[in-house]
Structure formats: structure tokens, C-alpha cells
Short mmCIF file of C-alpha atoms and ligand atoms in Angstrom, two decimals:
data_model
loop_
_atom_site.label_atom_id
_atom_site.label_comp_id
_atom_site.label_asym_id
_atom_site.label_seq_id
_atom_site.Cartn_x
_atom_site.Cartn_y
_atom_site.Cartn_z
CA MET A 3 -0.01 0.00 -0.02
CA ASN A 4 2.83 2.36 -0.75
CA ALA A 5 1.47 4.03 -3.91
CA PRO A 6 0.78 7.68 -3.33
CA SER A 7 -2.97 8.26 -3.10
CA SER A 8 -5.30 11.00 -1.97
CA ASP A 9 -7.50 8.43 -0.21
CA SER A 10 -7.23 8.31 3.58
CA LEU A 11 -5.51 5.35 5.13
CA GLN A 12 -8.94 4.16 6.36
CA GLN A 13 -10.31 4.21 2.83
CA ARG A 14 -7.35 2.29 1.52
CA ILE A 15 -7.62 -0.33 4.27
CA ALA A 16 -11.35 -0.69 3.52
CA ALA A 17 -10.51 -1.16 -0.17
CA LEU A 18 -7.86 -3.76 0.68
CA ILE A 19 -10.40 -5.67 2.76
CA ALA A 20 -13.00 -5.45 -0.01
CA ALA A 21 -10.47 -6.90 -2.46
CA GLN A 22 -8.81 -9.52 -0.27
CA GLY A 23 -11.13 -10.26 2.64
CA PRO A 24 -10.86 -9.51 6.36
CA ILE A 25 -7.38 -8.81 7.77
CA SER A 26 -5.91 -9.80 11.12
CA VAL A 27 -5.57 -7.32 13.97
CA ALA A 28 -1.79 -7.60 13.43
CA GLN A 29 -2.04 -6.60 9.78
CA TYR A 30 -4.27 -3.71 10.68
CA MET A 31 -1.78 -2.57 13.31
CA THR A 32 1.11 -2.80 10.86
CA LEU A 33 -0.76 -0.65 8.32
CA ALA A 34 -1.93 1.89 10.91
CA LEU A 35 1.60 2.28 12.28
CA HIS A 36 3.82 1.84 9.24
CA ASP A 37 1.99 2.53 6.00
CA ALA A 38 4.45 4.75 4.09
CA ALA A 39 1.87 7.39 3.21
CA GLY A 40 -0.38 7.45 6.25
CA GLY A 41 1.10 5.28 9.05
CA TYR A 42 1.41 6.77 12.48
CA TYR A 43 5.19 6.28 12.93
CA ALA A 44 5.99 6.66 9.25
CA THR A 45 4.61 10.17 9.02
CA ARG A 46 4.83 11.92 12.36
CA GLN A 47 6.75 12.78 15.51
CA PRO A 48 4.65 11.52 18.35
CA PHE A 49 6.66 12.21 21.50
CA GLY A 50 6.72 14.76 24.26
CA ALA A 51 4.25 17.01 26.00
CA ALA A 52 2.89 18.33 22.70
CA GLY A 53 2.79 14.86 21.20
CA ASP A 54 0.80 11.76 22.02
CA PHE A 55 2.83 10.20 24.81
CA THR A 56 5.96 10.61 26.92
CA THR A 57 8.53 7.87 27.40
CA ALA A 58 11.13 7.28 30.11
CA PRO A 59 14.12 8.76 28.21
CA GLU A 60 12.03 11.89 27.55
CA ILE A 61 11.30 12.19 31.28
CA SER A 62 14.93 12.32 32.33
CA GLN A 63 18.46 11.89 31.02
CA MET A 64 19.08 9.55 33.99
CA PHE A 65 17.14 6.76 32.32
CA GLY A 66 19.48 6.53 29.30
CA GLU A 67 22.52 7.05 31.51
CA MET A 68 21.60 4.03 33.60
CA LEU A 69 21.14 1.91 30.48
CA GLY A 70 24.47 3.13 29.07
CA LEU A 71 26.27 2.16 32.28
CA TRP A 72 24.49 -1.20 32.13
CA CYS A 73 26.06 -1.84 28.71
CA VAL A 74 29.50 -0.81 29.89
CA GLN A 75 29.29 -3.14 32.90
CA VAL A 76 28.13 -6.10 30.82
CA TRP A 77 30.93 -5.40 28.34
CA HIS A 78 33.40 -5.24 31.22
CA ASP A 79 32.11 -8.53 32.69
CA GLN A 80 32.74 -10.27 29.39
CA GLY A 81 36.39 -9.25 29.15
CA GLN A 82 35.97 -5.93 27.32
CA PRO A 83 35.89 -7.30 23.74
CA ARG A 84 37.43 -4.78 21.33
CA GLN A 85 34.98 -5.51 18.51
CA LYS A 86 31.49 -4.53 19.54
CA ARG A 87 28.26 -3.01 18.38
CA LEU A 88 25.71 -0.88 20.18
CA VAL A 89 22.19 -1.15 18.77
CA GLU A 90 18.96 0.56 19.73
CA LEU A 91 15.60 -0.64 18.45
CA GLY A 92 13.09 2.16 17.86
CA PRO A 93 15.10 5.15 19.10
CA GLY A 94 12.25 7.70 18.88
CA ARG A 95 13.82 11.13 19.09
CA GLY A 96 17.34 9.80 19.71
CA THR A 97 17.31 11.15 23.26
CA MET A 98 18.14 7.87 24.93
CA MET A 99 21.07 7.08 22.64
CA ALA A 100 22.50 10.56 23.29
CA ASP A 101 22.32 9.86 27.06
CA VAL A 102 23.71 6.34 26.63
CA LEU A 103 26.75 7.56 24.61
CA ARG A 104 27.44 10.37 27.04
CA ALA A 105 27.31 8.07 30.10
CA ALA A 106 29.53 5.51 28.31
CA LYS A 107 32.35 8.08 28.23
CA VAL A 108 33.31 6.67 31.66
CA ALA A 109 34.77 3.86 29.60
CA PRO A 110 36.50 5.38 26.55
CA GLU A 111 37.59 1.91 25.41
CA PHE A 112 33.96 0.91 25.10
CA LEU A 113 33.38 3.76 22.69
CA LEU A 114 36.53 3.12 20.73
CA GLY A 115 35.65 1.70 17.31
CA LEU A 116 32.08 1.17 18.46
CA ASP A 117 29.62 0.50 15.57
CA VAL A 118 26.38 2.24 16.58
CA VAL A 119 23.24 1.09 14.76
CA LEU A 120 19.80 2.59 15.10
CA VAL A 121 16.98 0.35 13.95
CA GLU A 122 14.23 2.69 12.84
CA SER A 123 11.49 2.14 10.29
CA SER A 124 10.34 5.75 10.10
CA PRO A 125 12.22 8.10 7.72
CA VAL A 126 10.79 11.05 9.68
CA LEU A 127 12.23 9.78 12.95
CA GLN A 128 15.56 8.79 11.35
CA LYS A 129 16.03 12.48 10.50
CA VAL A 130 15.12 13.59 14.02
CA GLN A 131 17.63 11.08 15.43
CA ALA A 132 20.42 12.14 13.05
CA GLU A 133 19.97 15.79 14.08
CA LYS A 134 19.89 14.92 17.80
CA LEU A 135 23.06 12.79 17.55
CA LYS A 136 25.11 14.84 15.15
CA ASP A 137 27.54 15.95 17.82
CA SER A 138 27.67 12.67 19.71
CA GLY A 139 31.10 11.79 18.31
CA ALA A 140 29.89 8.28 17.42
CA ALA A 141 29.81 6.63 14.01
CA ILE A 142 26.09 5.94 13.61
CA ARG A 143 24.24 4.08 10.89
CA TRP A 144 20.61 3.22 10.43
CA THR A 145 18.74 0.11 9.36
CA THR A 146 14.98 -0.35 9.11
CA HIS A 147 14.98 -3.76 10.81
CA PHE A 148 17.12 -6.16 12.83
CA ASP A 149 19.15 -7.63 9.96
CA ASP A 150 22.31 -9.60 9.28
CA SER A 151 24.46 -6.45 9.41
CA ILE A 152 23.93 -6.47 13.16
CA THR A 153 24.64 -9.95 14.23
CA ASP A 154 28.30 -10.71 13.53
CA ARG A 155 30.02 -9.35 16.65
CA PRO A 156 29.34 -8.79 20.36
CA LEU A 157 26.06 -6.96 20.50
CA PHE A 158 24.84 -4.53 23.13
CA LEU A 159 21.22 -3.95 22.34
CA LEU A 160 18.75 -1.62 23.99
CA ALA A 161 15.00 -1.28 23.34
CA ASN A 162 12.66 0.97 25.29
CA GLU A 163 8.99 0.90 24.37
CA PHE A 164 9.71 -0.91 21.15
CA PHE A 165 8.08 -4.31 21.65
CA ASP A 166 4.76 -2.71 22.62
CA ALA A 167 4.50 -1.44 19.07
CA MET A 168 4.88 -4.90 17.56
CA PRO A 169 1.66 -6.18 15.94
CA VAL A 170 -0.53 -8.54 17.96
CA ARG A 171 -3.03 -11.07 16.80
CA GLN A 172 -6.09 -11.62 18.97
CA TYR A 173 -8.21 -14.71 19.58
CA VAL A 174 -11.54 -14.61 21.40
CA LYS A 175 -13.01 -17.51 23.34
CA THR A 176 -16.45 -18.51 22.11
CA GLU A 177 -18.63 -21.53 22.67
CA ARG A 178 -17.24 -22.97 19.43
CA GLY A 179 -13.61 -22.45 20.45
CA TRP A 180 -10.96 -19.69 20.08
CA CYS A 181 -11.78 -17.60 17.00
CA GLU A 182 -9.39 -15.02 15.58
CA ARG A 183 -10.58 -11.43 15.76
CA LEU A 184 -10.47 -9.83 12.31
CA VAL A 185 -10.97 -6.40 10.87
CA VAL A 186 -13.79 -6.08 8.32
CA ALA A 187 -15.18 -3.05 6.43
CA LYS A 188 -18.82 -2.04 6.31
CA ASN A 189 -19.78 0.92 4.16
CA GLY A 190 -16.20 2.12 4.37
CA GLU A 191 -16.11 1.93 8.22
CA LEU A 192 -13.77 -0.52 9.89
CA GLU A 193 -15.21 -3.00 12.44
CA PHE A 194 -14.09 -6.02 14.37
CA ALA A 195 -15.56 -9.40 13.56
CA LEU A 196 -14.77 -12.93 14.61
CA ALA A 197 -13.56 -15.58 12.20
CA PRO A 198 -16.44 -18.05 11.77
CA MET A 199 -14.23 -21.05 12.36
CA PRO A 200 -12.09 -21.50 15.47
CA THR A 201 -8.32 -21.51 15.21
CA PRO A 202 -6.76 -24.79 16.28
CA HIS A 203 -4.14 -23.45 18.71
CA ALA A 204 -2.60 -25.86 21.14
CA ALA A 205 -0.84 -23.08 23.11
CA ILE A 206 -4.06 -21.28 23.73
CA ALA A 207 -5.83 -24.40 24.79
CA ALA A 208 -3.10 -25.27 27.25
CA THR A 209 -2.59 -21.93 28.98
CA ARG A 210 -6.10 -20.54 28.69
CA ALA A 211 -8.38 -23.49 29.35
CA ALA A 212 -10.21 -21.58 32.09
CA ALA A 213 -10.94 -18.51 30.00
CA PRO A 214 -14.60 -17.46 29.99
CA ASP A 215 -16.51 -16.82 26.79
CA GLY A 216 -15.39 -13.44 25.48
CA GLY A 217 -11.91 -13.87 26.98
CA VAL A 218 -9.18 -12.58 24.68
CA TYR A 219 -5.75 -14.09 23.98
CA GLU A 220 -3.07 -11.95 22.29
CA THR A 221 0.01 -13.26 20.57
CA ALA A 222 2.75 -11.24 19.02
CA PRO A 223 4.50 -13.48 16.47
CA ALA A 224 6.76 -10.66 15.29
CA SER A 225 7.92 -10.01 18.87
CA THR A 226 8.78 -13.59 19.69
CA ALA A 227 10.58 -14.06 16.37
CA LEU A 228 12.64 -10.95 17.01
CA ALA A 229 13.37 -11.94 20.60
CA GLU A 230 14.65 -15.29 19.40
CA ALA A 231 16.87 -13.65 16.72
CA ILE A 232 18.37 -11.19 19.24
CA ALA A 233 18.97 -14.00 21.75
CA ARG A 234 20.65 -16.13 19.10
CA ALA A 235 23.00 -13.25 18.22
CA VAL A 236 23.89 -12.52 21.83
CA ALA A 237 24.33 -16.23 22.69
CA SER A 238 26.69 -16.83 19.77
CA ASN A 239 28.74 -13.62 19.73
CA GLY A 240 28.46 -12.25 23.25
CA GLY A 241 27.12 -8.99 24.58
CA GLY A 242 23.73 -8.43 26.10
CA ALA A 243 20.27 -7.18 25.24
CA LEU A 244 18.08 -5.12 27.52
CA LEU A 245 14.37 -4.63 26.80
CA VAL A 246 12.26 -2.24 28.81
CA ASP A 247 8.56 -2.05 28.20
CA TYR A 248 5.18 -2.11 29.86
CA GLY A 249 3.83 -5.58 30.07
CA TYR A 250 3.16 -8.61 32.10
CA GLY A 251 5.16 -11.62 33.21
CA GLU A 252 3.10 -14.67 33.91
CA ASN A 253 -0.37 -15.02 32.46
CA LEU A 254 -2.34 -11.82 32.52
CA GLY A 255 -4.70 -13.25 35.11
CA ALA A 256 -7.74 -11.63 33.61
CA TYR A 257 -8.34 -12.85 30.08
CA GLY A 258 -8.37 -9.35 28.73
CA GLU A 259 -7.06 -7.63 25.67
CA THR A 260 -4.40 -4.94 25.94
CA LEU A 261 -4.35 -3.43 22.49
CA GLN A 262 -4.95 0.29 22.87
CA ALA A 263 -4.99 3.52 20.89
CA VAL A 264 -3.56 6.74 22.30
CA GLY A 265 -3.65 10.19 20.76
CA GLY A 266 -2.97 13.52 22.41
CA HIS A 267 -2.28 11.77 25.73
CA ARG A 268 -5.80 10.25 25.68
CA PHE A 269 -7.21 6.82 24.88
CA SER A 270 -9.20 6.51 21.70
CA ASP A 271 -10.81 3.91 19.49
CA VAL A 272 -8.44 1.35 17.98
CA LEU A 273 -10.21 1.30 14.61
CA ALA A 274 -11.03 5.00 14.34
CA ASP A 275 -8.73 7.15 12.18
CA PRO A 276 -5.97 4.65 11.46
CA GLY A 277 -2.62 6.45 11.29
CA GLU A 278 -3.76 9.22 13.65
CA ASN A 279 -3.22 7.40 16.95
CA ASP A 280 -0.49 5.31 18.45
CA LEU A 281 -1.42 1.64 18.73
CA SER A 282 0.31 -0.52 21.26
CA ALA A 283 -0.23 -3.64 23.36
CA HIS A 284 1.21 -4.84 26.62
CA VAL A 285 4.29 -6.95 26.15
CA ASP A 286 3.99 -10.66 27.02
CA PHE A 287 7.36 -11.05 28.74
CA ALA A 288 6.73 -14.70 29.47
CA ALA A 289 6.42 -15.44 25.74
CA ILE A 290 9.41 -13.23 24.91
CA GLY A 291 11.54 -14.93 27.55
CA ASP A 292 10.57 -18.39 26.27
CA ALA A 293 11.51 -17.33 22.72
CA ALA A 294 14.89 -15.99 23.90
CA ARG A 295 15.68 -19.18 25.81
CA HIS A 296 14.77 -21.05 22.64
CA GLY A 297 17.34 -18.82 20.86
CA GLY A 298 20.02 -20.04 23.31
CA ALA A 299 20.33 -17.07 25.71
CA ALA A 300 20.12 -16.88 29.49
CA VAL A 301 17.12 -14.74 30.36
CA TYR A 302 16.92 -12.37 33.35
CA GLY A 303 13.68 -10.77 34.51
CA PRO A 304 11.13 -9.51 33.89
CA ARG A 305 11.94 -7.22 36.81
CA ALA A 306 9.96 -4.12 37.73
CA GLN A 307 11.55 -1.01 36.19
CA GLY A 308 11.51 0.73 39.59
CA GLU A 309 13.58 -2.02 41.26
CA PHE A 310 15.86 -2.32 38.26
CA LEU A 311 16.67 1.38 38.10
CA ALA A 312 17.04 1.60 41.91
CA ASP A 313 19.53 -1.27 41.81
CA LEU A 314 21.51 0.45 39.06
CA GLY A 315 21.82 3.52 41.34
CA ILE A 316 19.45 6.05 39.85
CA THR A 317 18.94 7.75 43.22
CA GLY A 318 22.69 8.31 43.64
CA ARG A 319 22.85 9.73 40.14
CA ALA A 320 20.00 12.14 40.97
CA GLU A 321 21.81 13.30 44.12
CA GLN A 322 24.99 13.88 42.09
CA LEU A 323 23.03 15.98 39.58
CA MET A 324 21.33 17.91 42.38
CA LYS A 325 24.67 18.82 43.86
CA SER A 326 25.94 20.29 40.63
CA ASN A 327 22.64 22.10 40.02
CA PRO A 328 20.67 22.62 43.25
CA ALA A 329 17.96 24.61 41.43
CA SER A 330 16.97 21.42 39.58
CA ALA A 331 16.41 19.36 42.77
CA GLN A 332 12.58 19.44 42.56
CA THR A 333 12.56 18.36 38.87
CA LEU A 334 15.08 15.58 39.50
CA PHE A 335 13.20 14.33 42.49
CA ALA A 336 9.95 14.27 40.50
CA ALA A 337 11.60 12.48 37.57
CA VAL A 338 12.99 9.72 39.80
CA GLU A 339 9.61 9.30 41.42
CA ARG A 340 7.95 9.05 38.01
CA LEU A 341 10.42 6.45 36.76
CA ILE A 342 10.57 4.25 39.85
CA GLY A 343 7.42 4.97 41.88
CA PRO A 344 5.38 1.75 42.07
CA ASP A 345 2.15 3.59 41.25
CA GLN A 346 3.82 5.47 38.43
CA MET A 347 6.08 3.73 35.89
CA GLY A 348 7.97 1.61 38.42
CA ASN A 349 5.74 -1.45 38.41
CA LEU A 350 3.93 -1.44 35.09
CA PHE A 351 7.20 -1.17 33.18
CA LYS A 352 9.51 -4.17 33.29
CA ALA A 353 13.11 -4.88 32.30
CA MET A 354 14.28 -8.14 30.76
CA ALA A 355 17.82 -9.06 29.68
CA PHE A 356 19.30 -11.75 27.39
CA LEU A 357 22.91 -12.79 27.90
CA PRO A 358 25.17 -15.60 26.75
CA PRO A 359 24.56 -18.56 29.13
CA SER A 360 28.21 -18.40 30.28
CA ALA A 361 28.13 -14.66 31.17
CA ALA A 362 27.90 -13.25 34.68
CA LYS A 363 24.53 -12.03 35.96
CA PRO A 364 23.97 -8.52 34.65
CA PRO A 365 23.50 -5.55 37.01
CA GLY A 366 19.94 -4.74 37.98
CA PHE A 367 18.58 -8.28 38.08
N1 LIG B 408 12.44 4.23 22.33
C1 LIG B 408 11.87 5.53 22.17
C2 LIG B 408 10.67 5.53 21.21
C3 LIG B 408 9.55 4.57 21.48
S1 LIG B 408 8.27 4.65 20.28
C4 LIG B 408 11.49 6.13 23.48
O1 LIG B 408 11.53 5.40 24.49
O2 LIG B 408 11.20 7.34 23.57
C5 LIG B 408 8.65 3.32 19.16
C6 LIG B 408 9.81 3.56 18.22
O3 LIG B 408 10.01 2.38 17.47
C7 LIG B 408 9.63 4.69 17.23
O4 LIG B 408 10.88 5.26 16.95
C8 LIG B 408 9.11 3.89 16.02
O5 LIG B 408 9.22 4.57 14.81
C9 LIG B 408 9.93 2.66 16.07
N2 LIG B 408 9.34 1.45 15.53
C10 LIG B 408 8.11 0.96 15.80
N3 LIG B 408 7.91 -0.21 15.14
C11 LIG B 408 9.05 -0.45 14.46
C12 LIG B 408 9.46 -1.50 13.58
N4 LIG B 408 8.68 -2.54 13.34
N5 LIG B 408 10.70 -1.42 13.03
C13 LIG B 408 11.50 -0.39 13.30
N6 LIG B 408 11.18 0.62 14.09
C14 LIG B 408 9.96 0.61 14.65
#
């Protein structure tokens, strides 16, 4: 759907459905987020107070600094390999990478000859990142996905709020079994409908036997495939991957769906105005961890972001910054509270790491 067209993305999705039949929720999400002409990420700059949502690196420089020091420590623990690559998935405005690279200056050898790769699908955001990082001193290149150019040397990979944007498929429990939820078009409007026939799905049956009618099961095949690929790279070449996202560890408990649309800091309708709102779903860390173990890595976490950052010493870092700039004390205190407070981001957000099985336990876990 990349041909230039004056039709809205909604009209083009409706036309696609008319021509090819109902599409999965995952396909819908992919089009709404990434369609070259109308997709949310492909065409806009969604972050910050004026945008649709705020993320941890945009709240405080301390977040990226902690993650940068995490990479340096893991690199240190593995004997400081000279060849190495630092990768960020979905770098947004480039804020976190700027903070990571600045914090990593404590270990100049880590930065020496470092290949920095930003994995970013949006041409708009690639430009924003290039501008933000132009004085970082690092040699940075971009790719649009996690490809073979990334996986041939020790890999230090960071991803904050990336996996929540991966497309999910949804299955709904009915009296005839688990049926996939699909997107259909009626008179040009998009609606949800259930596939008439149930999906034979052993994994659902096993883990969700007690689900009531109407219970929803989400899978994210793109997320688990990516987690496995990252884990395989880390397990065979060394390094470590650190994913931070909002999500759940064991089964959700309630058999609910988590796919949501957010625009202008407010929830909206998932199917209304595709391309205008951010779509995301809670990350199933249990599934991602299983996929990474299947890829050969040792998996740490999920651990609550608050505990993780506290262990890494974010409070000490805040005190240090307060000393050098007492006027900023209030702001720093509020930022730490927002990042680690259990009723703020501290509990909902989780950290998970993949390391080679032979490597030492990483900091923060
Ligand atoms: N990590 C940043 C931005 C999070 S938003 C932060 O914490 O502020 C998600 C980011 O991932 C955006 O930069 C978006 O364009 C990018 N992205 C989403 N899906 C992607 C995909 N499938 N491939 C590459 N980049 C993607």
C-alpha cells in the first residue's frame, strides 16, 4: 500500500479488505503504524508534551545514563571485547542514545571503534535522530529492521517501548472455540468481527483453558521471532540485550485484551482514524523470555523498572546531579519518582535481559 494516493488510510484499508477479505488485527496494526503514506510512525513525531505520549528517556536523562552504564558493565564482565556493536531498536527522538553515549564516556575503550546502529522504520524519525546525535562523536548508521548487518560481533542492544509497538493477533473464546478477531469493512467503516471457524491453537488451549466466553488471547509472532533472533546473536557472539517495556510476566490473570490507541495523551478507538493514533499492546514477557531461551540465551527478569533502576543507582545519580545544580532538585526528584514509583512507571514497566549462558549475571537483576 505504498502508492501515493489521496485516499485516507482508512479508505485504503477498507479497499484492501474489499479486495482480499478480512485482515488480522496484526495486519491492521502494521498498516496503521507503518504505511508509508499514512502510518502513524511513518509520518509523524509523536513524543513529548505536545505529542501523544511521553517515554522514560524523555522524562529524564538519567534513564538513558543508567542503560548506558549497564552496557558498559556487561561489556566489562565479558572481558571488554574490542569488537562490539551498540544497537537501539526504535530510538524515537534519539534522546536515549545521546544519554547512553554520554554516560559511556566513563569507559572510553567501550566507545573506541564502536559501531552504533539505530533500527528505525520511520524516515521522519531517522532524520530527528540524526539531528539529535550529530555531535555525539559516534559513528552511527541506520537500518529499518534487525538484519544480518547487526549480528556478527558482540552486541549490546537496547530497546525501550519498542516491543509494545509490535503487531498482535487476537483470539476470542467462544462456545465454538478460540476464534481469531479480524478487521472487516462495512460501508467504508472498519469494524471487528470474529472468524467463523475456530483456530486450532494448542498453546491457547493449554494456557487458557479456564478462559470465560469473550476472553481474549493476544499473541505477538513478530515480537517472539525478534526476541529469538536477538537472543541467538547474543548467545553466539556475546554482549547483552536489555528490553524495557510495559507488560506482564506470567499469564495476565484476567483474560483481557491490551491493544490500545492513544492520541494527544488520551485513549481513543483502535479502529477509528488509522494512522492518527499510536497503537500498542502490553508486552507478554513470558512469551518473549521463552523465545529468547529457545534462541539459546540466558534470560533475566522481567523485573519491575523501579527495582531495576534503583539497583543500578538512579537515586545516587540524581543526588549527584542535584549537587551540581541545586535549582533542579525538585525536577530531578519528580523524575526519579515518576520512573521508579510503584504507582507510576515503576511497576507497570519491566526490564528483561538476554545474555550468553556463560556470562555473569547482569547488574539490575
Ligand atoms: N524508544 C523511544 C521511542 C519509542 S516509540 C522512546 O523510548 O522514547 C517506538 C519507536 O520504534 C519509534 O521510533 C518507532 O518509529 C519505532 N518502531 C516501531 N515499530 C518499528 C518496527 N517494526 N521497526 C523499526 N522501528 C519501529
